[in-house]
Amino acid sequence: MPALIFDLDGTLVDTVYAHVFAWQKALHENGMAVDGWRIHRKIGMSGGLFTRAVGREIGHELTDEEAEQLQVTHDRIFRELLPLEERRPLPGAKDLLAELREREIVHGIATSGRRPSIDASLEALGIPDATVVVERGDVARAKPEPDLFLECARRLEADAEECYVVGDAVWDLLAARRARMLSIGLLSGGYGADELLGAGAFRVYRDAAELHASLDELGV
């Protein structure tokens, strides 16, 4: 039976658009204007990769100090926009994870987010301490590099070829391809089905609830 590796933001918790606005406001506060839709297309990258992409958007490379300041400002604004008690699981996410635990299906979470900022999202999902969670600080490189997913598979003691990655962004699916894993795309992060399929998704579902109802299609 395959193992399942889940992204977090936009896949299991409703945080994508808070991240978009937090980045946009952080950029504005630091004298840089970037359209929201351009930011949305970069959510899912690590913060470092994101700031390099922003540099291309504004026409000059950001210094390490500017990139660090942007990250700090984003984190502050994100916490203000979405306090810990307001983190909300996406439809079906808690029930899906609960069934996987009940049936002892091997699964874990691999996210470009960092602790402690992801802790409230994990708590909202009811993730037990025993669940394998790989975060940005655990690996050298983030998506679209495959490191997060490969490390999660290692901790799950699962072969890469036996893993499905479940994500909402093209960066998840590209990283899955580089890890030699099949991927499942969810529309809950705002990408279209054509975009997810074009990035390599094996199947695309509306959200975690539809995936939950369709586990048999994955051989689970």
Short mmCIF file of C-alpha atoms in Angstrom, two decimals:
data_model
loop_
_atom_site.label_atom_id
_atom_site.label_comp_id
_atom_site.label_asym_id
_atom_site.label_seq_id
_atom_site.Cartn_x
_atom_site.Cartn_y
_atom_site.Cartn_z
CA MET A 1 0.00 0.00 0.00
CA PRO A 2 1.41 3.44 -0.87
CA ALA A 3 2.51 6.01 1.68
CA LEU A 4 1.00 9.52 1.54
CA ILE A 5 3.03 12.69 2.03
CA PHE A 6 1.01 15.89 2.51
CA ASP A 7 1.89 19.52 1.98
CA LEU A 8 0.39 21.75 4.68
CA ASP A 9 -0.59 25.29 3.54
CA GLY A 10 -3.41 25.19 0.99
CA THR A 11 -3.58 21.42 1.14
CA LEU A 12 -4.67 20.75 4.72
CA VAL A 13 -5.12 24.24 6.20
CA ASP A 14 -6.69 27.40 4.73
CA THR A 15 -3.66 29.70 4.89
CA VAL A 16 -2.61 30.41 1.29
CA TYR A 17 -4.31 33.75 0.83
CA ALA A 18 -3.20 35.00 4.24
CA HIS A 19 0.36 34.25 3.10
CA VAL A 20 -0.26 36.13 -0.17
CA PHE A 21 -1.50 39.24 1.60
CA ALA A 22 1.21 39.04 4.26
CA TRP A 23 3.92 38.95 1.60
CA GLN A 24 2.28 41.76 -0.36
CA LYS A 25 2.01 43.96 2.71
CA ALA A 26 5.56 43.12 3.79
CA LEU A 27 6.84 44.11 0.35
CA HIS A 28 4.83 47.35 0.48
CA GLU A 29 6.22 48.21 3.91
CA ASN A 30 9.71 47.75 2.50
CA GLY A 31 9.09 49.98 -0.52
CA MET A 32 8.38 47.24 -3.08
CA ALA A 33 5.12 46.80 -4.96
CA VAL A 34 4.26 43.38 -6.43
CA ASP A 35 0.81 42.38 -7.72
CA GLY A 36 -1.03 39.85 -5.58
CA TRP A 37 -1.52 37.33 -8.38
CA ARG A 38 2.24 37.22 -8.98
CA ILE A 39 2.81 36.51 -5.30
CA HIS A 40 0.19 33.77 -5.28
CA ARG A 41 2.06 31.93 -8.04
CA LYS A 42 5.12 31.74 -5.80
CA ILE A 43 3.49 30.54 -2.57
CA GLY A 44 4.89 27.13 -1.70
CA MET A 45 8.50 28.08 -2.34
CA SER A 46 10.77 28.52 0.63
CA GLY A 47 11.13 32.07 1.91
CA GLY A 48 14.63 32.32 0.44
CA LEU A 49 13.54 31.19 -3.02
CA PHE A 50 10.53 33.49 -2.79
CA THR A 51 12.62 36.57 -2.10
CA ARG A 52 14.90 35.76 -5.05
CA ALA A 53 11.83 35.46 -7.27
CA VAL A 54 10.61 38.82 -5.94
CA GLY A 55 13.93 40.32 -6.94
CA ARG A 56 13.27 39.29 -10.52
CA GLU A 57 9.80 40.84 -10.35
CA ILE A 58 11.08 44.22 -9.17
CA GLY A 59 14.13 44.25 -11.42
CA HIS A 60 16.97 44.03 -8.92
CA GLU A 61 18.41 41.36 -6.67
CA LEU A 62 17.61 41.67 -2.98
CA THR A 63 20.46 41.73 -0.49
CA ASP A 64 20.60 39.12 2.26
CA GLU A 65 19.60 41.84 4.73
CA GLU A 66 16.58 42.86 2.63
CA ALA A 67 15.52 39.23 2.23
CA GLU A 68 15.79 38.61 5.97
CA GLN A 69 13.81 41.76 6.76
CA LEU A 70 11.07 40.72 4.32
CA GLN A 71 10.82 37.30 5.95
CA VAL A 72 10.58 38.78 9.44
CA THR A 73 7.96 41.32 8.34
CA HIS A 74 5.94 38.62 6.54
CA ASP A 75 5.94 36.38 9.61
CA ARG A 76 4.71 39.24 11.82
CA ILE A 77 1.92 40.25 9.45
CA PHE A 78 0.88 36.62 8.89
CA ARG A 79 0.46 36.07 12.65
CA GLU A 80 -1.58 39.29 12.86
CA LEU A 81 -3.82 38.26 9.95
CA LEU A 82 -4.33 34.69 11.08
CA PRO A 83 -3.92 34.33 14.86
CA LEU A 84 -3.23 30.88 16.23
CA GLU A 85 -6.83 30.33 17.29
CA GLU A 86 -8.13 31.14 13.78
CA ARG A 87 -6.19 28.52 11.81
CA ARG A 88 -8.83 26.51 9.96
CA PRO A 89 -8.51 23.04 8.45
CA LEU A 90 -9.68 22.80 4.85
CA PRO A 91 -12.81 20.70 4.16
CA GLY A 92 -12.25 17.03 4.83
CA ALA A 93 -8.66 17.36 6.02
CA LYS A 94 -9.20 16.27 9.64
CA ASP A 95 -11.44 13.35 8.67
CA LEU A 96 -8.97 12.19 6.01
CA LEU A 97 -6.03 12.21 8.40
CA ALA A 98 -8.08 10.54 11.12
CA GLU A 99 -9.00 7.67 8.79
CA LEU A 100 -5.41 7.21 7.73
CA ARG A 101 -4.41 6.92 11.40
CA GLU A 102 -7.27 4.54 12.14
CA ARG A 103 -6.37 2.29 9.20
CA GLU A 104 -2.64 2.59 9.97
CA ILE A 105 -1.90 3.94 6.49
CA VAL A 106 1.64 5.30 6.42
CA HIS A 107 1.58 9.08 6.03
CA GLY A 108 3.41 12.25 6.98
CA ILE A 109 3.57 16.01 6.37
CA ALA A 110 6.33 17.88 4.51
CA THR A 111 6.08 21.66 4.46
CA SER A 112 8.16 24.66 3.43
CA GLY A 113 6.91 26.34 6.61
CA ARG A 114 8.96 26.47 9.78
CA ARG A 115 8.36 25.82 13.43
CA PRO A 116 6.99 27.43 15.51
CA SER A 117 4.78 29.15 12.88
CA ILE A 118 3.34 25.83 11.63
CA ASP A 119 2.51 24.53 15.11
CA ALA A 120 -0.91 26.20 15.25
CA SER A 121 -1.86 24.64 11.91
CA LEU A 122 -0.81 21.19 13.11
CA GLU A 123 -2.83 21.72 16.29
CA ALA A 124 -5.91 22.79 14.31
CA LEU A 125 -5.65 19.53 12.35
CA GLY A 126 -5.32 17.45 15.52
CA ILE A 127 -1.95 16.05 14.43
CA PRO A 128 -0.56 13.68 17.10
CA ASP A 129 3.04 14.07 18.22
CA ALA A 130 3.88 10.70 16.67
CA THR A 131 3.07 11.91 13.13
CA VAL A 132 6.12 12.47 10.93
CA VAL A 133 6.39 16.20 10.16
CA VAL A 134 9.28 17.53 8.07
CA GLU A 135 9.67 21.32 8.03
CA ARG A 136 11.97 23.75 6.26
CA GLY A 137 14.60 23.70 8.98
CA ASP A 138 15.06 19.94 8.57
CA VAL A 139 16.52 20.06 5.04
CA ALA A 140 19.08 22.04 3.08
CA ARG A 141 16.78 22.96 0.17
CA ALA A 142 13.04 23.59 -0.16
CA LYS A 143 10.57 23.14 -3.01
CA PRO A 144 10.87 22.80 -5.94
CA GLU A 145 13.88 20.79 -4.76
CA PRO A 146 12.84 17.30 -3.61
CA ASP A 147 14.58 17.35 -0.21
CA LEU A 148 11.45 17.77 1.96
CA PHE A 149 9.67 14.82 0.38
CA LEU A 150 12.73 12.58 0.31
CA GLU A 151 13.38 13.26 4.00
CA CYS A 152 9.74 12.54 4.84
CA ALA A 153 9.89 9.23 2.94
CA ARG A 154 13.11 8.34 4.77
CA ARG A 155 11.48 8.97 8.16
CA LEU A 156 8.43 6.97 7.08
CA GLU A 157 10.75 4.14 5.96
CA ALA A 158 9.02 4.16 2.58
CA ASP A 159 10.58 3.88 -0.87
CA ALA A 160 10.13 7.02 -2.98
CA GLU A 161 8.47 5.02 -5.75
CA GLU A 162 5.81 3.90 -3.25
CA CYS A 163 4.86 7.43 -2.12
CA TYR A 164 2.13 9.80 -3.25
CA VAL A 165 2.68 13.50 -2.63
CA VAL A 166 -0.53 15.49 -2.03
CA GLY A 167 -0.17 19.22 -2.70
CA ASP A 168 -1.97 22.31 -3.95
CA ALA A 169 0.82 24.14 -5.80
CA VAL A 170 2.94 23.44 -8.87
CA TRP A 171 6.02 23.61 -6.62
CA ASP A 172 4.78 20.56 -4.70
CA LEU A 173 4.25 18.59 -7.88
CA LEU A 174 7.57 19.57 -9.45
CA ALA A 175 9.38 18.56 -6.26
CA ALA A 176 7.49 15.26 -6.25
CA ARG A 177 8.59 14.52 -9.83
CA ARG A 178 12.21 15.18 -8.87
CA ALA A 179 11.79 12.81 -5.93
CA ARG A 180 10.41 10.11 -8.29
CA MET A 181 7.04 10.18 -6.51
CA LEU A 182 3.56 10.30 -8.00
CA SER A 183 1.62 13.41 -7.03
CA ILE A 184 -1.98 14.34 -6.31
CA GLY A 185 -3.12 17.92 -6.92
CA LEU A 186 -5.79 19.67 -4.85
CA LEU A 187 -7.60 22.80 -6.06
CA SER A 188 -7.87 24.21 -2.53
CA GLY A 189 -4.77 26.38 -2.93
CA GLY A 190 -6.06 28.33 -5.94
CA TYR A 191 -4.21 26.68 -8.83
CA GLY A 192 -6.31 25.39 -11.74
CA ALA A 193 -6.61 21.74 -12.71
CA ASP A 194 -4.75 22.34 -16.00
CA GLU A 195 -1.83 23.92 -14.14
CA LEU A 196 -1.60 21.02 -11.69
CA LEU A 197 -1.87 18.40 -14.41
CA GLY A 198 0.74 20.26 -16.45
CA ALA A 199 3.10 20.13 -13.48
CA GLY A 200 2.73 16.36 -13.30
CA ALA A 201 -0.27 15.57 -11.10
CA PHE A 202 -1.46 11.96 -11.45
CA ARG A 203 -4.95 12.94 -10.26
CA VAL A 204 -6.58 16.26 -9.31
CA TYR A 205 -9.32 16.60 -6.68
CA ARG A 206 -11.27 19.59 -5.43
CA ASP A 207 -10.03 19.32 -1.84
CA ALA A 208 -9.11 16.87 0.89
CA ALA A 209 -12.76 15.84 1.25
CA GLU A 210 -12.96 14.67 -2.37
CA LEU A 211 -9.60 12.94 -2.02
CA HIS A 212 -10.91 11.18 1.09
CA ALA A 213 -13.87 9.86 -0.86
CA SER A 214 -11.56 8.70 -3.67
CA LEU A 215 -8.78 6.91 -1.78
CA ASP A 216 -9.63 3.68 -3.58
CA GLU A 217 -8.47 5.30 -6.84
CA LEU A 218 -4.99 5.48 -5.33
CA GLY A 219 -4.98 1.89 -4.16
CA VAL A 220 -5.47 2.94 -0.52
#
